[in-house]
Amino acid sequence: MHTDNHRYERGLAKLREIDGEAGERVLQSLGDIAPDFARYLIEFPFGDMYSRPGLDLKSREIAVVAALTALGNAAPQLKVHIQGALNVGTTHTEIVETIMQMAVYAGFPAALNGLAAAKEVFAQEGTR
Amino acid sequence: MHTDNHRYERGLAKLREIDGEAGERVLQSLGDIAPDFARYLIEFPFGDMYSRPGLDLKSREIAVVAALTALGNAAPQLKVHIQGALNVGTTHTEIVETIMQMAVYAGFPAALNGLAAAKEVFAQEGTR
Amino acid sequence: MHTDNHRYERGLAKLREIDGEAGERVLQSLGDIAPDFARYLIEFPFGDMYSRPGLDLKSREIAVVAALTALGNAAPQLKVHIQGALNVGTTHTEIVETIMQMAVYAGFPAALNGLAAAKEVFAQEGTR
Amino acid sequence: MHTDNHRYERGLAKLREIDGEAGERVLQSLGDIAPDFARYLIEFPFGDMYSRPGLDLKSREIAVVAALTALGNAAPQLKVHIQGALNVGTTHTEIVETIMQMAVYAGFPAALNGLAAAKEVFAQEGTR
Amino acid sequence: MHTDNHRYERGLAKLREIDGEAGERVLQSLGDIAPDFARYLIEFPFGDMYSRPGLDLKSREIAVVAALTALGNAAPQLKVHIQGALNVGTTHTEIVETIMQMAVYAGFPAALNGLAAAKEVFAQEGTR
Amino acid sequence: MHTDNHRYERGLAKLREIDGEAGERVLQSLGDIAPDFARYLIEFPFGDMYSRPGLDLKSREIAVVAALTALGNAAPQLKVHIQGALNVGTTHTEIVETIMQMAVYAGFPAALNGLAAAKEVFAQEGTR
């Protein structure tokens, strides 16, 4: 039977696959202020959306990195998803190209700030 | 020798490949108000960015559809790029999934308006 | 047992309570392009968020009208939620005050466009 | 004595100088939904801000056309201020250059939609 | 007689009621760069808008917290208004619910960053 | 003959004229992650747009400071362009007036954050 419990477990596995440790930290940070929101985050974005067929995970992460670069107002989440894109097999080059492309659609400042975020994430890789 | 002329021609070919007739209409609409801007549009986005290796055209269009859906303030360009995504081989399903994914990152209204744009573009395909 | 089915039914009832006919039209418009998104719309915003205790429906609608006025890029949804605010007991004056307040936080154009949306919704009331 | 009345009259004169008939239409449209907001619009933007020394009216209108083009979510107000820029002595070329410049800071779609708005305003001039 | 002086005093009292010390700090920070803007801030948002009947202060603050969470580009002001919401009687739960609700209208990153701001403000309460 | 090389050199000279050392730092920061993007930044914004006749550099910088203040999501670039505005002859007062004007079009938080950026840039002038 298809229950919320199933959806939660599927979402948690997907969140760990994509976001890794950064995803766990987000969940923990919500624990004492909005625990239900941690549950929704697992269930809807990861249990529902990222678990859908029809678009591969790498393309989904390219879409998310593009959107968060363009919006330019969610730096912490952009970094989580640059790492997420790497986790699901996107190359450094593909991420940099996705962010550069945003100069055309959201302006050079958005792309410059996206590249700075990528630089930070790529640098942290080297230290792990 | 690498000249602006080369860049312009490469951009025009790329714009025709991706945007087709819609791209031509944008260029024409600029003719009597900002002809230089038509040239920049050919040269920088298409001659420079879309002509780069490192990220395939389909992924670039997924990134653009995602970003324009998330920004939610450029309906005409979103429609041009939904058609552009189809032109470079993105499936209807992949476009719909890209737009749905934006509900998580830019909210349900952004995704709903993106889906309405896709519906309009898909319907026009049937009448050509 | 708490199942997705329960969540769907709770969400559908809540969507009808808040959005009325406009909500039904949104669901129908999704039927042939993204039927799963209609289900998500029922389940997450209405089955999860609007069904929560801790903040009354009227305050939730004031929050939504404020946010959509401030964002300024989702006119159809703003109108649905101005009607939704009326449906759950918000007065015309309270809606107008909420929108006017946004001049301070998102500028006069956002507030002017929000007031135009309210005027349109209020006028349609008179013709039903 | 410096009273609100003085501020209102100074603002109304300034609004007429900058926005002309379009400004009157905005005030009238507010009459039956938010008459106090029409008063605030006269008093704060026009009675206070536009009446300040330290930056000439033409530069203020260039700033406003730039900002509304970049935000991309307030088409009616952008058109009013393109006309306003003309009214205070900005040339067609200066307006087009201001909007084109926004391609760098807010992306090509924002600039394209700004140019379309300018084209519409310039065309209406010819018919008066 | 209704003068600017009256409006200034009413605004200053309202700013102190809502924003408390944080409001004073904002005024002080403007003193050496834009003292007139401190006056406008007192007069228009607080002397005009917050002093209006027709919507209670708590609902106004819920609207502002919602809008600033959704816009996602004004973290300092969001924190001031989360504290402001508490100051006029909004509960911690109501603030958290308002912010969570924004996940639906502006995306999960906006809500996550809003919750992080709330967590910071709530923590500072404990240390005073 | 008009080549890309010419465009690059013209852009580099213009970038140095407007942005000074801050521009150099941006170019350097791109060196190890996206060197081509440094070249595009020189060529398109500075070699193409800022090098155009039809709008003086001071008005272009007023437009850019206005837009980045209104968007509110690109603090590093706003600071670079407040300095750039000073570099091309804009007065402190004109910059402050431009930013204050944005309270009307993008809200008080955008203007407050813009003024804080200006305060920081003006303070650094004193220490050089």
JSON list of N, CA and C in Angstrom, two decimals, chain B residues 108-114 116, chain C residues 19 26 41 61 64-65 68-69 73-84 117 121, chain E residues 105:
[
{"chain": "B", "resi": 108, "resn": "PHE", "atom": "N", "xyz": [4.89, 27.30, -6.21]},
{"chain": "B", "resi": 108, "resn": "PHE", "atom": "CA", "xyz": [3.88, 26.74, -7.10]},
{"chain": "B", "resi": 108, "resn": "PHE", "atom": "C", "xyz": [3.39, 27.73, -8.16]},
{"chain": "B", "resi": 109, "resn": "PRO", "atom": "N", "xyz": [3.21, 29.03, -7.83]},
{"chain": "B", "resi": 109, "resn": "PRO", "atom": "CA", "xyz": [2.74, 29.93, -8.90]},
{"chain": "B", "resi": 109, "resn": "PRO", "atom": "C", "xyz": [3.71, 29.97, -10.09]},
{"chain": "B", "resi": 110, "resn": "ALA", "atom": "N", "xyz": [5.01, 30.03, -9.82]},
{"chain": "B", "resi": 110, "resn": "ALA", "atom": "CA", "xyz": [6.00, 30.03, -10.90]},
{"chain": "B", "resi": 110, "resn": "ALA", "atom": "C", "xyz": [5.85, 28.78, -11.76]},
{"chain": "B", "resi": 111, "resn": "ALA", "atom": "N", "xyz": [5.69, 27.62, -11.13]},
{"chain": "B", "resi": 111, "resn": "ALA", "atom": "CA", "xyz": [5.55, 26.38, -11.89]},
{"chain": "B", "resi": 111, "resn": "ALA", "atom": "C", "xyz": [4.23, 26.36, -12.67]},
{"chain": "B", "resi": 112, "resn": "LEU", "atom": "N", "xyz": [3.15, 26.82, -12.04]},
{"chain": "B", "resi": 112, "resn": "LEU", "atom": "CA", "xyz": [1.84, 26.84, -12.73]},
{"chain": "B", "resi": 112, "resn": "LEU", "atom": "C", "xyz": [1.90, 27.73, -13.97]},
{"chain": "B", "resi": 113, "resn": "ASN", "atom": "N", "xyz": [2.53, 28.90, -13.84]},
{"chain": "B", "resi": 113, "resn": "ASN", "atom": "CA", "xyz": [2.62, 29.79, -14.99]},
{"chain": "B", "resi": 113, "resn": "ASN", "atom": "C", "xyz": [3.56, 29.22, -16.06]},
{"chain": "B", "resi": 114, "resn": "GLY", "atom": "N", "xyz": [4.59, 28.52, -15.64]},
{"chain": "B", "resi": 114, "resn": "GLY", "atom": "CA", "xyz": [5.47, 27.85, -16.59]},
{"chain": "B", "resi": 114, "resn": "GLY", "atom": "C", "xyz": [4.74, 26.74, -17.34]},
{"chain": "B", "resi": 116, "resn": "ALA", "atom": "N", "xyz": [1.53, 26.62, -17.91]},
{"chain": "B", "resi": 116, "resn": "ALA", "atom": "CA", "xyz": [0.59, 27.28, -18.84]},
{"chain": "B", "resi": 116, "resn": "ALA", "atom": "C", "xyz": [1.31, 27.72, -20.11]},
{"chain": "C", "resi": 19, "resn": "ASP", "atom": "N", "xyz": [-10.21, 28.26, -2.28]},
{"chain": "C", "resi": 19, "resn": "ASP", "atom": "CA", "xyz": [-10.16, 28.80, -3.64]},
{"chain": "C", "resi": 19, "resn": "ASP", "atom": "C", "xyz": [-11.46, 28.65, -4.42]},
{"chain": "C", "resi": 26, "resn": "VAL", "atom": "N", "xyz": [-8.01, 25.62, -11.94]},
{"chain": "C", "resi": 26, "resn": "VAL", "atom": "CA", "xyz": [-6.57, 25.36, -11.99]},
{"chain": "C", "resi": 26, "resn": "VAL", "atom": "C", "xyz": [-6.32, 23.86, -12.15]},
{"chain": "C", "resi": 41, "resn": "LEU", "atom": "N", "xyz": [-0.41, 19.69, -5.99]},
{"chain": "C", "resi": 41, "resn": "LEU", "atom": "CA", "xyz": [-0.99, 20.97, -5.57]},
{"chain": "C", "resi": 41, "resn": "LEU", "atom": "C", "xyz": [-2.05, 20.74, -4.49]},
{"chain": "C", "resi": 61, "resn": "GLU", "atom": "N", "xyz": [-4.05, 33.60, 4.38]},
{"chain": "C", "resi": 61, "resn": "GLU", "atom": "CA", "xyz": [-4.38, 34.26, 3.11]},
{"chain": "C", "resi": 61, "resn": "GLU", "atom": "C", "xyz": [-3.82, 35.69, 3.07]},
{"chain": "C", "resi": 64, "resn": "VAL", "atom": "N", "xyz": [-0.31, 35.27, 2.06]},
{"chain": "C", "resi": 64, "resn": "VAL", "atom": "CA", "xyz": [-0.16, 34.90, 0.65]},
{"chain": "C", "resi": 64, "resn": "VAL", "atom": "C", "xyz": [-0.43, 36.11, -0.26]},
{"chain": "C", "resi": 65, "resn": "VAL", "atom": "N", "xyz": [-1.48, 36.87, 0.04]},
{"chain": "C", "resi": 65, "resn": "VAL", "atom": "CA", "xyz": [-1.76, 38.07, -0.75]},
{"chain": "C", "resi": 65, "resn": "VAL", "atom": "C", "xyz": [-0.58, 39.04, -0.65]},
{"chain": "C", "resi": 68, "resn": "LEU", "atom": "N", "xyz": [2.45, 37.51, -2.78]},
{"chain": "C", "resi": 68, "resn": "LEU", "atom": "CA", "xyz": [2.25, 37.55, -4.24]},
{"chain": "C", "resi": 68, "resn": "LEU", "atom": "C", "xyz": [2.21, 38.99, -4.75]},
{"chain": "C", "resi": 69, "resn": "THR", "atom": "N", "xyz": [1.70, 39.91, -3.94]},
{"chain": "C", "resi": 69, "resn": "THR", "atom": "CA", "xyz": [1.78, 41.33, -4.32]},
{"chain": "C", "resi": 69, "resn": "THR", "atom": "C", "xyz": [3.23, 41.78, -4.38]},
{"chain": "C", "resi": 73, "resn": "ASN", "atom": "N", "xyz": [5.01, 38.84, -9.81]},
{"chain": "C", "resi": 73, "resn": "ASN", "atom": "CA", "xyz": [5.18, 38.09, -11.05]},
{"chain": "C", "resi": 73, "resn": "ASN", "atom": "C", "xyz": [4.21, 36.92, -11.19]},
{"chain": "C", "resi": 74, "resn": "ALA", "atom": "N", "xyz": [3.11, 36.97, -10.47]},
{"chain": "C", "resi": 74, "resn": "ALA", "atom": "CA", "xyz": [2.16, 35.86, -10.50]},
{"chain": "C", "resi": 74, "resn": "ALA", "atom": "C", "xyz": [0.73, 36.39, -10.41]},
{"chain": "C", "resi": 75, "resn": "ALA", "atom": "N", "xyz": [0.35, 37.21, -11.38]},
{"chain": "C", "resi": 75, "resn": "ALA", "atom": "CA", "xyz": [-0.95, 37.87, -11.35]},
{"chain": "C", "resi": 75, "resn": "ALA", "atom": "C", "xyz": [-2.13, 36.90, -11.24]},
{"chain": "C", "resi": 76, "resn": "PRO", "atom": "N", "xyz": [-2.16, 35.79, -12.01]},
{"chain": "C", "resi": 76, "resn": "PRO", "atom": "CA", "xyz": [-3.33, 34.91, -11.90]},
{"chain": "C", "resi": 76, "resn": "PRO", "atom": "C", "xyz": [-3.50, 34.36, -10.49]},
{"chain": "C", "resi": 77, "resn": "GLN", "atom": "N", "xyz": [-2.38, 33.96, -9.88]},
{"chain": "C", "resi": 77, "resn": "GLN", "atom": "CA", "xyz": [-2.46, 33.39, -8.53]},
{"chain": "C", "resi": 77, "resn": "GLN", "atom": "C", "xyz": [-2.80, 34.46, -7.49]},
{"chain": "C", "resi": 78, "resn": "LEU", "atom": "N", "xyz": [-2.35, 35.68, -7.71]},
{"chain": "C", "resi": 78, "resn": "LEU", "atom": "CA", "xyz": [-2.73, 36.76, -6.78]},
{"chain": "C", "resi": 78, "resn": "LEU", "atom": "C", "xyz": [-4.24, 36.95, -6.78]},
{"chain": "C", "resi": 79, "resn": "LYS", "atom": "N", "xyz": [-4.83, 36.93, -7.97]},
{"chain": "C", "resi": 79, "resn": "LYS", "atom": "CA", "xyz": [-6.30, 37.10, -8.03]},
{"chain": "C", "resi": 79, "resn": "LYS", "atom": "C", "xyz": [-7.02, 35.94, -7.36]},
{"chain": "C", "resi": 80, "resn": "VAL", "atom": "N", "xyz": [-6.56, 34.71, -7.60]},
{"chain": "C", "resi": 80, "resn": "VAL", "atom": "CA", "xyz": [-7.16, 33.55, -6.94]},
{"chain": "C", "resi": 80, "resn": "VAL", "atom": "C", "xyz": [-7.12, 33.73, -5.42]},
{"chain": "C", "resi": 81, "resn": "HIS", "atom": "N", "xyz": [-6.00, 34.25, -4.91]},
{"chain": "C", "resi": 81, "resn": "HIS", "atom": "CA", "xyz": [-5.87, 34.34, -3.46]},
{"chain": "C", "resi": 81, "resn": "HIS", "atom": "C", "xyz": [-6.53, 35.59, -2.87]},
{"chain": "C", "resi": 82, "resn": "ILE", "atom": "N", "xyz": [-6.75, 36.61, -3.66]},
{"chain": "C", "resi": 82, "resn": "ILE", "atom": "CA", "xyz": [-7.59, 37.73, -3.17]},
{"chain": "C", "resi": 82, "resn": "ILE", "atom": "C", "xyz": [-9.01, 37.19, -2.98]},
{"chain": "C", "resi": 83, "resn": "GLN", "atom": "N", "xyz": [-9.49, 36.41, -3.95]},
{"chain": "C", "resi": 83, "resn": "GLN", "atom": "CA", "xyz": [-10.80, 35.77, -3.80]},
{"chain": "C", "resi": 83, "resn": "GLN", "atom": "C", "xyz": [-10.77, 34.79, -2.62]},
{"chain": "C", "resi": 84, "resn": "GLY", "atom": "N", "xyz": [-9.68, 34.03, -2.52]},
{"chain": "C", "resi": 84, "resn": "GLY", "atom": "CA", "xyz": [-9.53, 33.09, -1.41]},
{"chain": "C", "resi": 84, "resn": "GLY", "atom": "C", "xyz": [-9.59, 33.78, -0.06]},
{"chain": "C", "resi": 117, "resn": "ALA", "atom": "N", "xyz": [-5.42, 44.30, -9.28]},
{"chain": "C", "resi": 117, "resn": "ALA", "atom": "CA", "xyz": [-5.92, 42.92, -9.21]},
{"chain": "C", "resi": 117, "resn": "ALA", "atom": "C", "xyz": [-7.12, 42.82, -8.26]},
{"chain": "C", "resi": 121, "resn": "VAL", "atom": "N", "xyz": [-11.04, 41.61, -8.97]},
{"chain": "C", "resi": 121, "resn": "VAL", "atom": "CA", "xyz": [-11.70, 40.54, -8.23]},
{"chain": "C", "resi": 121, "resn": "VAL", "atom": "C", "xyz": [-12.97, 41.06, -7.55]},
{"chain": "E", "resi": 105, "resn": "TYR", "atom": "N", "xyz": [4.71, 29.46, -2.04]},
{"chain": "E", "resi": 105, "resn": "TYR", "atom": "CA", "xyz": [4.57, 30.61, -2.94]},
{"chain": "E", "resi": 105, "resn": "TYR", "atom": "C", "xyz": [5.89, 31.18, -3.43]}
]
